[in-house]
Coordinates of N, CA and C in Angstrom, one line a residue:
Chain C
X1 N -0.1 19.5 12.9 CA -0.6 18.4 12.1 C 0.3 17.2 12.1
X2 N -0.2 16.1 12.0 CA 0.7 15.0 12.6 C 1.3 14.1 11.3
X3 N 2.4 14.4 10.9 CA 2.9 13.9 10.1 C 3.6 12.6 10.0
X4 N 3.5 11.6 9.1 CA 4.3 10.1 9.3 C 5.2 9.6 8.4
X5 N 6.6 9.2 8.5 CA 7.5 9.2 7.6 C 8.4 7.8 7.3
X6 N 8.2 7.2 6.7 CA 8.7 5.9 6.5 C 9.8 5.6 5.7
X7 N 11.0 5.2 6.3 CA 12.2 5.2 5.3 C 12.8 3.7 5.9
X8 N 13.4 2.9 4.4 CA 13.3 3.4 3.4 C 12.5 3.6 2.4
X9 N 11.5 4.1 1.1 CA 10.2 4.1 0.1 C 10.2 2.2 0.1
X10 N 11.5 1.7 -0.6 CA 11.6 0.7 -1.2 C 13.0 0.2 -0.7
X11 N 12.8 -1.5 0.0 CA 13.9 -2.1 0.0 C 13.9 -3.6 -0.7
X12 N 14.8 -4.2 -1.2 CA 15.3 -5.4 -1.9 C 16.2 -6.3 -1.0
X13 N 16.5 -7.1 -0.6 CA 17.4 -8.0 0.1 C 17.3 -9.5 -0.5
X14 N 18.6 -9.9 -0.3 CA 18.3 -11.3 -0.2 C 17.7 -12.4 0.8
X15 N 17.1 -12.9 0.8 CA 16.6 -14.1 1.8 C 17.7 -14.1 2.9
X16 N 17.3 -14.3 4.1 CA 17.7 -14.6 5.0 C 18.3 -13.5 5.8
X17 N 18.4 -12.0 5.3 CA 18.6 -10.9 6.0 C 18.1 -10.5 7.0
X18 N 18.5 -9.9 7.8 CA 17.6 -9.1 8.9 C 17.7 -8.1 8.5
X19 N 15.8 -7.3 9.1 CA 15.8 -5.7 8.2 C 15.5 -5.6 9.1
X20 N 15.3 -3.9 8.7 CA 14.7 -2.6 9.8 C 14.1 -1.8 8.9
X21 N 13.3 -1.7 9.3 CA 11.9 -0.8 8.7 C 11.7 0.7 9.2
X22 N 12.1 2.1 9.5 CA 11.6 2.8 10.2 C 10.9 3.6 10.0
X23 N 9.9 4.6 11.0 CA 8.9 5.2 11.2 C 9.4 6.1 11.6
X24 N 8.7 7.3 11.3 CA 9.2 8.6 12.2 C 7.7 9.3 11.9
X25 N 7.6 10.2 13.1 CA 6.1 10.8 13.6 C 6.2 12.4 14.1
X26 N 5.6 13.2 13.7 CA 6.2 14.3 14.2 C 5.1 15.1 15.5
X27 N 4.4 14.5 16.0 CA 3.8 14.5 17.4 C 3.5 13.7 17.8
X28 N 4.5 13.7 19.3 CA 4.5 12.8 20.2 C 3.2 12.5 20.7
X29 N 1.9 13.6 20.8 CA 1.3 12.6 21.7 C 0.4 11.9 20.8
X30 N 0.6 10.4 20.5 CA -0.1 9.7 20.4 C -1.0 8.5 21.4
X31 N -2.1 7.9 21.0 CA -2.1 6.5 21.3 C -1.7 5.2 21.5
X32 N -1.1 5.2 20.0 CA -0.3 4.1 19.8 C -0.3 3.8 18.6
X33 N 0.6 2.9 18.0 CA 1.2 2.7 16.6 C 1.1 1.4 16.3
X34 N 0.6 1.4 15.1 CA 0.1 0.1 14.5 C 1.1 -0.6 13.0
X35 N 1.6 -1.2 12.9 CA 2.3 -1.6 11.7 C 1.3 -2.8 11.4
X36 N 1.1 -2.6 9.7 CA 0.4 -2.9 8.8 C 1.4 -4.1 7.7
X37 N 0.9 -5.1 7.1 CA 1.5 -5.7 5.6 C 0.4 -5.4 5.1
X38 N 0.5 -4.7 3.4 CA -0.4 -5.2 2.2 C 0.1 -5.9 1.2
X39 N 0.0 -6.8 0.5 CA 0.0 -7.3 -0.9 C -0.7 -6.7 -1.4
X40 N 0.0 -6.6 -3.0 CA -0.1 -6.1 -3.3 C -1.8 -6.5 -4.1
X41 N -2.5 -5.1 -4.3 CA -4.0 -5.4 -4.6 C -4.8 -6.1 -3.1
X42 N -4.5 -6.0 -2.3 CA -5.1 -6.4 -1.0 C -5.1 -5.6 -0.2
X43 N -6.2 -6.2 0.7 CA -6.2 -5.0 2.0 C -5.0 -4.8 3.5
X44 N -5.0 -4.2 4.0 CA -4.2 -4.7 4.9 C -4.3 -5.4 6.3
X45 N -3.5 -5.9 6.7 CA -3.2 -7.0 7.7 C -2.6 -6.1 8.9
X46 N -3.1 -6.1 9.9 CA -2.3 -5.8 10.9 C -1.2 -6.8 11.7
X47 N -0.5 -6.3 11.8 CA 1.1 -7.0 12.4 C 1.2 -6.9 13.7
X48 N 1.3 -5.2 13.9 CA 1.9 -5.3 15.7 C 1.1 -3.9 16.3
X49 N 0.8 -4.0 17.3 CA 0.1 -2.6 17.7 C 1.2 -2.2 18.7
X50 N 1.6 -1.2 19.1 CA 2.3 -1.1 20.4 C 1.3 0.5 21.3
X51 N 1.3 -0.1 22.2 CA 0.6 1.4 22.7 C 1.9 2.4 23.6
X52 N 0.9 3.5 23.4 CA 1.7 4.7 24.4 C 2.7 4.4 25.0
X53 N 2.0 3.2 26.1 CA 3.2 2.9 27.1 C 3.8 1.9 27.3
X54 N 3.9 1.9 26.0 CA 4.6 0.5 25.8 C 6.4 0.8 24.8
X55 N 7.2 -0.3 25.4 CA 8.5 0.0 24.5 C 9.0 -0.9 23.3
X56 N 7.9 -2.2 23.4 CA 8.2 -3.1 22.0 C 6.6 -3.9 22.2
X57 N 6.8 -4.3 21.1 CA 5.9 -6.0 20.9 C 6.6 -6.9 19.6
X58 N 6.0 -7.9 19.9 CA 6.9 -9.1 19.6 C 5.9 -10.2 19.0
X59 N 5.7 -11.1 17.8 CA 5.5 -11.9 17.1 C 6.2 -12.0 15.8
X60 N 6.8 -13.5 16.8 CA 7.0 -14.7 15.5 C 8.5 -13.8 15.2
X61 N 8.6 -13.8 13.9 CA 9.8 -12.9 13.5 C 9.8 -11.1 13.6
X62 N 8.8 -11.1 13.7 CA 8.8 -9.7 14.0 C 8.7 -8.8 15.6
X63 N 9.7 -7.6 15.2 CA 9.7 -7.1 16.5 C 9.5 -5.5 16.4
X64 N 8.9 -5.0 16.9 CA 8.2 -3.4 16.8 C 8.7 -3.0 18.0
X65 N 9.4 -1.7 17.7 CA 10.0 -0.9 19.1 C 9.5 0.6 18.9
X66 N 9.1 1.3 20.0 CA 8.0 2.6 20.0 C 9.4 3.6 21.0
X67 N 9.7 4.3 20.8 CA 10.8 5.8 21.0 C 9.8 6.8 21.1
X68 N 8.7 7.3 22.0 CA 7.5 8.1 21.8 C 8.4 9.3 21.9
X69 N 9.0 9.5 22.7 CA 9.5 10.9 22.9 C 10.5 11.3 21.7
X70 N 11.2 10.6 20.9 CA 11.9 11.0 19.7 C 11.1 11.1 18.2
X71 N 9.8 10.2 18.8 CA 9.0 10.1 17.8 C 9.3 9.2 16.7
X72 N 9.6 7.8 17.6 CA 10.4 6.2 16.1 C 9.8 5.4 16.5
X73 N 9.6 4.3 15.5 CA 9.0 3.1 15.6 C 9.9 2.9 15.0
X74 N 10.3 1.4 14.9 CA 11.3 0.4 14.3 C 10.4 -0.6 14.3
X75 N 10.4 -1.5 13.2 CA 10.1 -3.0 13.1 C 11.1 -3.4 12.5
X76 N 11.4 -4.5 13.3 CA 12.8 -5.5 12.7 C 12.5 -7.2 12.5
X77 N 12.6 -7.4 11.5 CA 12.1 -8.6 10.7 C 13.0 -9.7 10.8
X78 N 13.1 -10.7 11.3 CA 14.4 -11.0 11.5 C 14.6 -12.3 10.1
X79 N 15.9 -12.6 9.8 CA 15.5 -14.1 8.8 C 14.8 -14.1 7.7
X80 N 14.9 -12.9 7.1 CA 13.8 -12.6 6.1 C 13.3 -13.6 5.0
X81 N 12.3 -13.6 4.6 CA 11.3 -15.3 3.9 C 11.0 -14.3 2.5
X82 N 11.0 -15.4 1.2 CA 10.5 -14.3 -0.1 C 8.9 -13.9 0.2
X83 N 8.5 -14.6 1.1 CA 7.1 -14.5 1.7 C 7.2 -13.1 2.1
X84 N 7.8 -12.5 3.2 CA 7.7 -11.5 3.3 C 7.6 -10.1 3.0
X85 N 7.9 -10.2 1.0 CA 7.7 -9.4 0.5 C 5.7 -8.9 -0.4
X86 N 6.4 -7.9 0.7 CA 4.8 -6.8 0.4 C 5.2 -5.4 0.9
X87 N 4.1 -4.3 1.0 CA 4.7 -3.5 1.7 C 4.1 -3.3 2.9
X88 N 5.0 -2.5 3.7 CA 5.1 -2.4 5.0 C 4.6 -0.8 5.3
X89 N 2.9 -0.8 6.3 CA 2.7 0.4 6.6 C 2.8 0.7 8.1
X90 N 3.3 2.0 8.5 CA 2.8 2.2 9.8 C 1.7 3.0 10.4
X91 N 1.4 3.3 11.5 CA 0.3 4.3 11.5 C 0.3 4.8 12.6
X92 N 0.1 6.0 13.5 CA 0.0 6.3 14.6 C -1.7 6.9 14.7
X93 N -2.1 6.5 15.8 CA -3.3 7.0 16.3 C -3.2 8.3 17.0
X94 N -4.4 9.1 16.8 CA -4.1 10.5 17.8 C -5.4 10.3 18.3
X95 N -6.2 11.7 18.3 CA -7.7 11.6 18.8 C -8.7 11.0 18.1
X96 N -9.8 10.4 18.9 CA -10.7 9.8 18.0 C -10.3 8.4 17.0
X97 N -9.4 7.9 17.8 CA -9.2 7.0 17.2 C -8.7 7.3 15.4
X98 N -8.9 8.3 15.5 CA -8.1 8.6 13.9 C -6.5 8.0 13.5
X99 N -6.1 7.3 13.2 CA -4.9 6.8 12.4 C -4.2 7.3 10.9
X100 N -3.1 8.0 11.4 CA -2.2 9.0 10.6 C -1.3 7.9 9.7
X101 N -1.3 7.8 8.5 CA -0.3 6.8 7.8 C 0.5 7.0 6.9
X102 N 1.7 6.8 6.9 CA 3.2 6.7 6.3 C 2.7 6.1 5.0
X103 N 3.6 6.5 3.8 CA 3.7 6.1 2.8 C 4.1 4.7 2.2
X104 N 4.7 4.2 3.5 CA 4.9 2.7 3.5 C 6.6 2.4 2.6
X105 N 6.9 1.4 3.4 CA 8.0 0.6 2.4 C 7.8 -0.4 1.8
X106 N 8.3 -0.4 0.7 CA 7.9 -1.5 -0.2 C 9.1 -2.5 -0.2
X107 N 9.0 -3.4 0.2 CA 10.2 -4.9 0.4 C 9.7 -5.6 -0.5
X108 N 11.2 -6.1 -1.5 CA 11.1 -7.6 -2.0 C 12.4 -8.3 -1.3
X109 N 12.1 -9.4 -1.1 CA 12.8 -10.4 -1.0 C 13.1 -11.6 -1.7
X110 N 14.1 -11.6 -1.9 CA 14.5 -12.5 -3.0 C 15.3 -13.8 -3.1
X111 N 14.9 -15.1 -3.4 CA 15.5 -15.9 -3.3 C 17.2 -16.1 -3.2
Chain Y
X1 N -15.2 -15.6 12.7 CA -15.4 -14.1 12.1 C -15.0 -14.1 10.6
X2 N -16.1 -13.4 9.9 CA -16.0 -13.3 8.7 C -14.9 -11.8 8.4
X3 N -14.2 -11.5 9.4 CA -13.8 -10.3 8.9 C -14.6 -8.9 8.5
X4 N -14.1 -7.6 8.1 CA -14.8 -6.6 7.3 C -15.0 -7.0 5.8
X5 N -16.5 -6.8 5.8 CA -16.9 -7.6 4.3 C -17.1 -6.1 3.4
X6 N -16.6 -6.0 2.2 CA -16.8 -4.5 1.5 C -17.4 -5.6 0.3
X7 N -18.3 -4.4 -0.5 CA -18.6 -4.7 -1.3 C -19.1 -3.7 -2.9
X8 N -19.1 -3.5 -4.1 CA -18.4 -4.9 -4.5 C -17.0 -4.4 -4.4
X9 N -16.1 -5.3 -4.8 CA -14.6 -5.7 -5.1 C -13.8 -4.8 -6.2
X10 N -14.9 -4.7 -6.8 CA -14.3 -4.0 -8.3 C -15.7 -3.1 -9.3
X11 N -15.4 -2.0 -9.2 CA -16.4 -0.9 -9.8 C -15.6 -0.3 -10.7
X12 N -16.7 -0.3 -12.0 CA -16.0 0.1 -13.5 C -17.4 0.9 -13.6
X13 N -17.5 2.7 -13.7 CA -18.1 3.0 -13.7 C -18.1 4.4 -15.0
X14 N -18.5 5.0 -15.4 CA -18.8 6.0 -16.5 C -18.8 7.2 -15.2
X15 N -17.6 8.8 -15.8 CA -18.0 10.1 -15.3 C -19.1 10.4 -15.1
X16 N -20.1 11.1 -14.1 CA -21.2 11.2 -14.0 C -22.5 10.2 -13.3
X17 N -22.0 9.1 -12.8 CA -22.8 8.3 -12.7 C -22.5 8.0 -11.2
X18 N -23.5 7.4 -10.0 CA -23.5 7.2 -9.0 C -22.9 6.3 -8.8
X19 N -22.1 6.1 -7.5 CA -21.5 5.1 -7.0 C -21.4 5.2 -5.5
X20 N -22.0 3.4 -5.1 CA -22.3 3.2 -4.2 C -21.7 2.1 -3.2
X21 N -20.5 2.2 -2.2 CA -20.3 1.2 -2.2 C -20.2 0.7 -0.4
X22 N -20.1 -0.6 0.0 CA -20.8 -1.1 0.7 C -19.9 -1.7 2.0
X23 N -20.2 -1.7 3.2 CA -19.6 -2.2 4.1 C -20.3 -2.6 5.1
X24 N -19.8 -3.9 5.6 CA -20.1 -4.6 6.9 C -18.7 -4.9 8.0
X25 N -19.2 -3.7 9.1 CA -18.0 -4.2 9.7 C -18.0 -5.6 10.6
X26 N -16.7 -5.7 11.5 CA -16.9 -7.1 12.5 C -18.0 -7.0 13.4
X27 N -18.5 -7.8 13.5 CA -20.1 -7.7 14.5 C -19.0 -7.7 16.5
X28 N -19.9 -6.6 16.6 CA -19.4 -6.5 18.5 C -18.4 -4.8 17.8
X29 N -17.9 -4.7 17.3 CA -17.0 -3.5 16.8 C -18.1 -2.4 16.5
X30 N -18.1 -1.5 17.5 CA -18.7 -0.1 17.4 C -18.1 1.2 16.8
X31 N -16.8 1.4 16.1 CA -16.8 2.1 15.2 C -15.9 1.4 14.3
X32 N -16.4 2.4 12.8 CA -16.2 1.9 11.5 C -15.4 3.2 11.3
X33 N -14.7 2.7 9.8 CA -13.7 4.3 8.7 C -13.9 3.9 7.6
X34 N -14.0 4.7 7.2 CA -13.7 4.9 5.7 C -12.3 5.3 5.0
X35 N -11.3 4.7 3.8 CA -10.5 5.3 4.1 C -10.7 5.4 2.3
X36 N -9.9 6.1 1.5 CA -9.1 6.4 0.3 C -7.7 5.8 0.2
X37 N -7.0 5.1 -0.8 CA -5.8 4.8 -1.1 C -5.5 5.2 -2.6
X38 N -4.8 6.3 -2.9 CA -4.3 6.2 -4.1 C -2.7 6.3 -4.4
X39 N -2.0 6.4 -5.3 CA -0.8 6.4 -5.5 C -0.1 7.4 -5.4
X40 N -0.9 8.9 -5.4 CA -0.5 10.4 -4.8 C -0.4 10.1 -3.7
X41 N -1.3 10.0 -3.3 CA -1.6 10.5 -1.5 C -1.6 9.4 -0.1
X42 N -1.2 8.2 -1.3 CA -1.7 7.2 0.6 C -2.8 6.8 0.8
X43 N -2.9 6.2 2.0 CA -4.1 5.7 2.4 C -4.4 7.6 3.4
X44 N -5.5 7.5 3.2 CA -6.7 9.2 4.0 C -7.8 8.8 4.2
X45 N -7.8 9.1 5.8 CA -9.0 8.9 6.3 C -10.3 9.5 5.7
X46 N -11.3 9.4 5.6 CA -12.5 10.2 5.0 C -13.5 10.2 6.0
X47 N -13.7 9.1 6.6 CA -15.0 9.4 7.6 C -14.5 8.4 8.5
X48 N -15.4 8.8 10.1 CA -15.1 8.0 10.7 C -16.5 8.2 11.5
X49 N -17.0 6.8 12.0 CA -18.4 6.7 12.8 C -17.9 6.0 13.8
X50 N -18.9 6.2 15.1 CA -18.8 6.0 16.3 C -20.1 5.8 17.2
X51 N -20.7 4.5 17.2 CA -21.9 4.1 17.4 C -23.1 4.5 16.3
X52 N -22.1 4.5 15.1 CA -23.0 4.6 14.4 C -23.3 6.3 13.8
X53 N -22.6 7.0 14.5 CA -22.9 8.0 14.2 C -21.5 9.2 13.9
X54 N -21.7 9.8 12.9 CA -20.4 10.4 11.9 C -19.7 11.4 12.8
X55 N -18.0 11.0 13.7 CA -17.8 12.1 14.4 C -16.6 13.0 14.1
X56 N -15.9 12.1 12.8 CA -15.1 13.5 12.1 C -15.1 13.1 10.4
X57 N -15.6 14.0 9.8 CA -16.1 14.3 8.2 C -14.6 14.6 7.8
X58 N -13.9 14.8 8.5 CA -13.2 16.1 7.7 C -12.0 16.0 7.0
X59 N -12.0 14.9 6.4 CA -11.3 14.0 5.2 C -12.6 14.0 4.0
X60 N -13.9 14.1 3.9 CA -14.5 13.7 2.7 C -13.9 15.0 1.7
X61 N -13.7 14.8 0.9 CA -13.3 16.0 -0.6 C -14.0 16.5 -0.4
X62 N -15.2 16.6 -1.0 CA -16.2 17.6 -1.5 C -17.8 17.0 -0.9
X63 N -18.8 17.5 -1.0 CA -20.1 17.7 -1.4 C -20.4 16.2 -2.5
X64 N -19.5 16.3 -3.4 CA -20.0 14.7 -3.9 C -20.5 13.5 -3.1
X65 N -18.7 13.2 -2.0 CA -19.1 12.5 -1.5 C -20.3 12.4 0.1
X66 N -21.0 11.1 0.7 CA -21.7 11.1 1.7 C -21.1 9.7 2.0
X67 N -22.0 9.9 3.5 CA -21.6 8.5 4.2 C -22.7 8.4 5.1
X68 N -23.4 6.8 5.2 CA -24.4 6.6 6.2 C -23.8 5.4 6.7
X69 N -24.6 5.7 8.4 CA -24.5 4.2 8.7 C -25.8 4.1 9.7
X70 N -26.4 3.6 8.8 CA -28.0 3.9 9.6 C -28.1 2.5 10.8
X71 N -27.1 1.6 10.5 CA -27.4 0.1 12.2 C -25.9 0.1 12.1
X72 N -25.5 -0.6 13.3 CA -24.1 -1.0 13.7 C -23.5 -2.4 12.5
X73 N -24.2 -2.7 11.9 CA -23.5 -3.8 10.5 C -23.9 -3.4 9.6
X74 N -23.7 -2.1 8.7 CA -23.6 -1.8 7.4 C -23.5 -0.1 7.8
X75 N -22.5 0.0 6.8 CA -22.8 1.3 6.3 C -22.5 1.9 4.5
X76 N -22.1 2.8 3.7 CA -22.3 3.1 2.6 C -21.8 4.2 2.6
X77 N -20.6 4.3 1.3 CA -20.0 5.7 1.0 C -20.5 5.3 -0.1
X78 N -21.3 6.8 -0.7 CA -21.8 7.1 -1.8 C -20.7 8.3 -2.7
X79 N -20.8 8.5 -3.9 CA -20.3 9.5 -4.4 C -20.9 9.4 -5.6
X80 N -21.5 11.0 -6.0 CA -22.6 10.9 -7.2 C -22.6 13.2 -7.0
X81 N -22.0 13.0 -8.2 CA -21.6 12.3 -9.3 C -19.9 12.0 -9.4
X82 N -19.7 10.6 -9.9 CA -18.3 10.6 -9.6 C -17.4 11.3 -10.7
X83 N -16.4 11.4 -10.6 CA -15.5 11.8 -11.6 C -14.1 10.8 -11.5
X84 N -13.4 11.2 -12.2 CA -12.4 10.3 -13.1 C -11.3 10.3 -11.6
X85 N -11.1 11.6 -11.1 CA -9.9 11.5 -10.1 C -10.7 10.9 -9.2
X86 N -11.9 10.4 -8.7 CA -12.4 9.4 -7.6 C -11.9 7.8 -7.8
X87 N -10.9 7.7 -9.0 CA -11.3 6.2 -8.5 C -9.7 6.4 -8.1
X88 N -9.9 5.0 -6.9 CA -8.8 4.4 -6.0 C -9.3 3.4 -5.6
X89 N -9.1 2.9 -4.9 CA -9.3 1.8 -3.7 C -10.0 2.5 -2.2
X90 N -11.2 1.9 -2.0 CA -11.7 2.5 -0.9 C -11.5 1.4 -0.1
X91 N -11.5 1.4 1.1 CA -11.1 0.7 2.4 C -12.2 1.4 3.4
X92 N -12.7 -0.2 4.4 CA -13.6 0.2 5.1 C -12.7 -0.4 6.3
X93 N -12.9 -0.1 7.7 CA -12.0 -0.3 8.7 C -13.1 -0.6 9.8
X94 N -13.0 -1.2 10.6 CA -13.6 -1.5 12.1 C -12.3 -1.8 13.4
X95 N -12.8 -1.2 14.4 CA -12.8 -1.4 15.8 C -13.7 -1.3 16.6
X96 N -13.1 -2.5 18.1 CA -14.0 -2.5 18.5 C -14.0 -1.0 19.7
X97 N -13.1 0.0 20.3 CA -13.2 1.1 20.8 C -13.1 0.5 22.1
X98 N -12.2 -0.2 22.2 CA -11.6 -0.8 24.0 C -10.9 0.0 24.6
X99 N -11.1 1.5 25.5 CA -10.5 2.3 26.0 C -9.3 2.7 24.7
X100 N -8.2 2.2 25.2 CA -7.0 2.9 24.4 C -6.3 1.8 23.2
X101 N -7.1 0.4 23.9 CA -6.4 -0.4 22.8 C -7.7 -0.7 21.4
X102 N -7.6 0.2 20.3 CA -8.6 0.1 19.0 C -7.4 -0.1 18.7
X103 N -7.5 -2.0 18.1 CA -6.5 -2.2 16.9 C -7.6 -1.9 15.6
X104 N -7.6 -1.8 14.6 CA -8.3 -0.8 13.3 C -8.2 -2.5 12.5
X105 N -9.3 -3.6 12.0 CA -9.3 -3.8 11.2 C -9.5 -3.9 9.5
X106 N -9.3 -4.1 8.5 CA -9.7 -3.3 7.5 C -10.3 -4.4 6.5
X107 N -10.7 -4.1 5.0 CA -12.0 -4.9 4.7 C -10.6 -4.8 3.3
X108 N -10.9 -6.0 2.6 CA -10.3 -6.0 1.3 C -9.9 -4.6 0.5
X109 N -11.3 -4.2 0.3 CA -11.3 -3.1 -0.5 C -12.0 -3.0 -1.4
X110 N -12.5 -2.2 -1.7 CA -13.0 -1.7 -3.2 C -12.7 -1.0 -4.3
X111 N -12.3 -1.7 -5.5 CA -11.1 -1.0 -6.3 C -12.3 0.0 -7.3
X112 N -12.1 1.0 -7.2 CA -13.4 1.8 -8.3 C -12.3 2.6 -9.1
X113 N -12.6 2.1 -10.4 CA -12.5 3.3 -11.9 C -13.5 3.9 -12.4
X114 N -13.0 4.7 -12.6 CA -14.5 6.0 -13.1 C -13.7 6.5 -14.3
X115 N -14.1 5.9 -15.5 CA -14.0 6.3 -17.1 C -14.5 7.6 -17.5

C-alpha cells in the first residue's frame, strides 16, 4: 500500500529564505507527482506535476525534483515571499489515476 | 474556464438528515474524484469516475454514503443519513485522462457540519 510522507509537518522562516520541502513515497512505481498549495479554508492549486520520467520541473520560483527509485520529491522555493505561506501538499499517482497524499507542510513566512 | 464548480460552499446540517452535495467538473475532462479532507486523516480519495462511470468505490466509508454521475458535467455525493463524524470538507477533482499526463484539478470545496 502506497504510503506518502512529508517532512517537515510545519515550517516558519524569515522572508527571503530558500526552502526545501520533502516527500518521501514508499512505492516506486508510480505515475507521477504532483505538488499542491492550499490556503488556508481553500481548495487546492496545483504547482508542479513531474512525471515518471522526468527528473525536475520548474516554474517561476519554484523547483520540483523526482528521485523515483529512492522514492523523493523535493520542491525548493527559492527567495521566499510572506505570500508564500500556505500549506504545501504532495501527491503521487499509481493506478487509475488514483492520487496518494502526504499530510502536507504547513509554511509561514514572515516578514 | 470556470474551473470545478462545487456546490454549496458551506452545509450546516442536523444528525440524521440528508446531504447532498454538488459538482461540475472542467468541461472536455472525462474523469472526476471525490475526495474527504479532515484533520485526522488528510485529504482520501472516496470515489473516482471514468466517463462517467464509478471505477474504484473503495474509499466510500460505509453504505451511507453514494455517488452518481449520470452526464459528463455534474455529478453528486450524497450521504443520508449523515452523522456528526461526516463533516469535513469534501473536494471534487477533474482531469482530463491524457495518456499519463492527468494533472487532477480540484473545486473549492464544500465545508459540511453535521450537528
Amino acid at each position: 500500500k502506497q504510503e506518502v510522507t512529508q517532512i517537515p509537518a510545519a515550517l516558519s522562516v524569515p522572508e527571503g529564505e530558500n526552502l526545501v520541502l520533502n516527500c518521501s513515497f514508499t512505492d516506486s512505481a508510480i505515475y507521477n507527482l504532483q505538488w499542491f498549495r492550499q490556503d488556508p479554508g481553500k481548495g487546492l492549486t496545483s504547482l508542479l506535476l513531474i512525471q515518471s520520467s522526468q527528473r525536475e520541473q520548474t516554474s517561476g520560483r519554484l523547483n520540483a525534483s523526482l528521485d523515483k527509485s529512492s522514492g523523493r520529491s523535493t520542491l525548493y522555493i527559492a527567495a521566499s515571499q510572506p505570500g508564500d505561506s500556505a500549506t504545501y501538499l504532495c501527491a503521487v499517482r499509481g493506478g487509475y489515476n488514483k492520487l496518494i497524499f502526504g499530510a502536507g507542510t504547513r509554511l509561514a513566512v514572515h516578514p | 474556464d470556470a474551473g470545478v464548480i462545487q456546490s454549496p460552499r458551506h452545509e450546516v446540517t442536523e444528525m440524521g438528515q440528508e446531504v447532498t452535495l454538488r459538482c461540475k467538473p472542467i468541461s472536455g475532462h472525462n474523469s472526476l474524484f471525490w475526495y474527504r479532507q479532515t484533520m485526522m486523516r488528510g485529504l482520501e480519495l472516496l470515489i473516482y469516475f471514468n466517463n462517467n462511470v464509478p471505477i474504484d468505490d473503495s474509499g466510500m466509508p460505509e453504505d451511507r454514503f453514494s455517488a452518481k454521475m449520470p452526464n459528463a458535467s455534474f455529478s453528486t455525493l450524497k450521504i443520508q443519513p449523515s452523522e456528526p463524524r461526516d463533516s469535513a470538507v469534501y473536494f471534487c477533482a477533474s482531469t482530463p485522462d491524457r495518456g499519463g499526463v492527468n494533472e487532477q484539478f480540484f473545486g473549492p470545496g464544500t465545508r459540511l457540519t453535521v450537528l
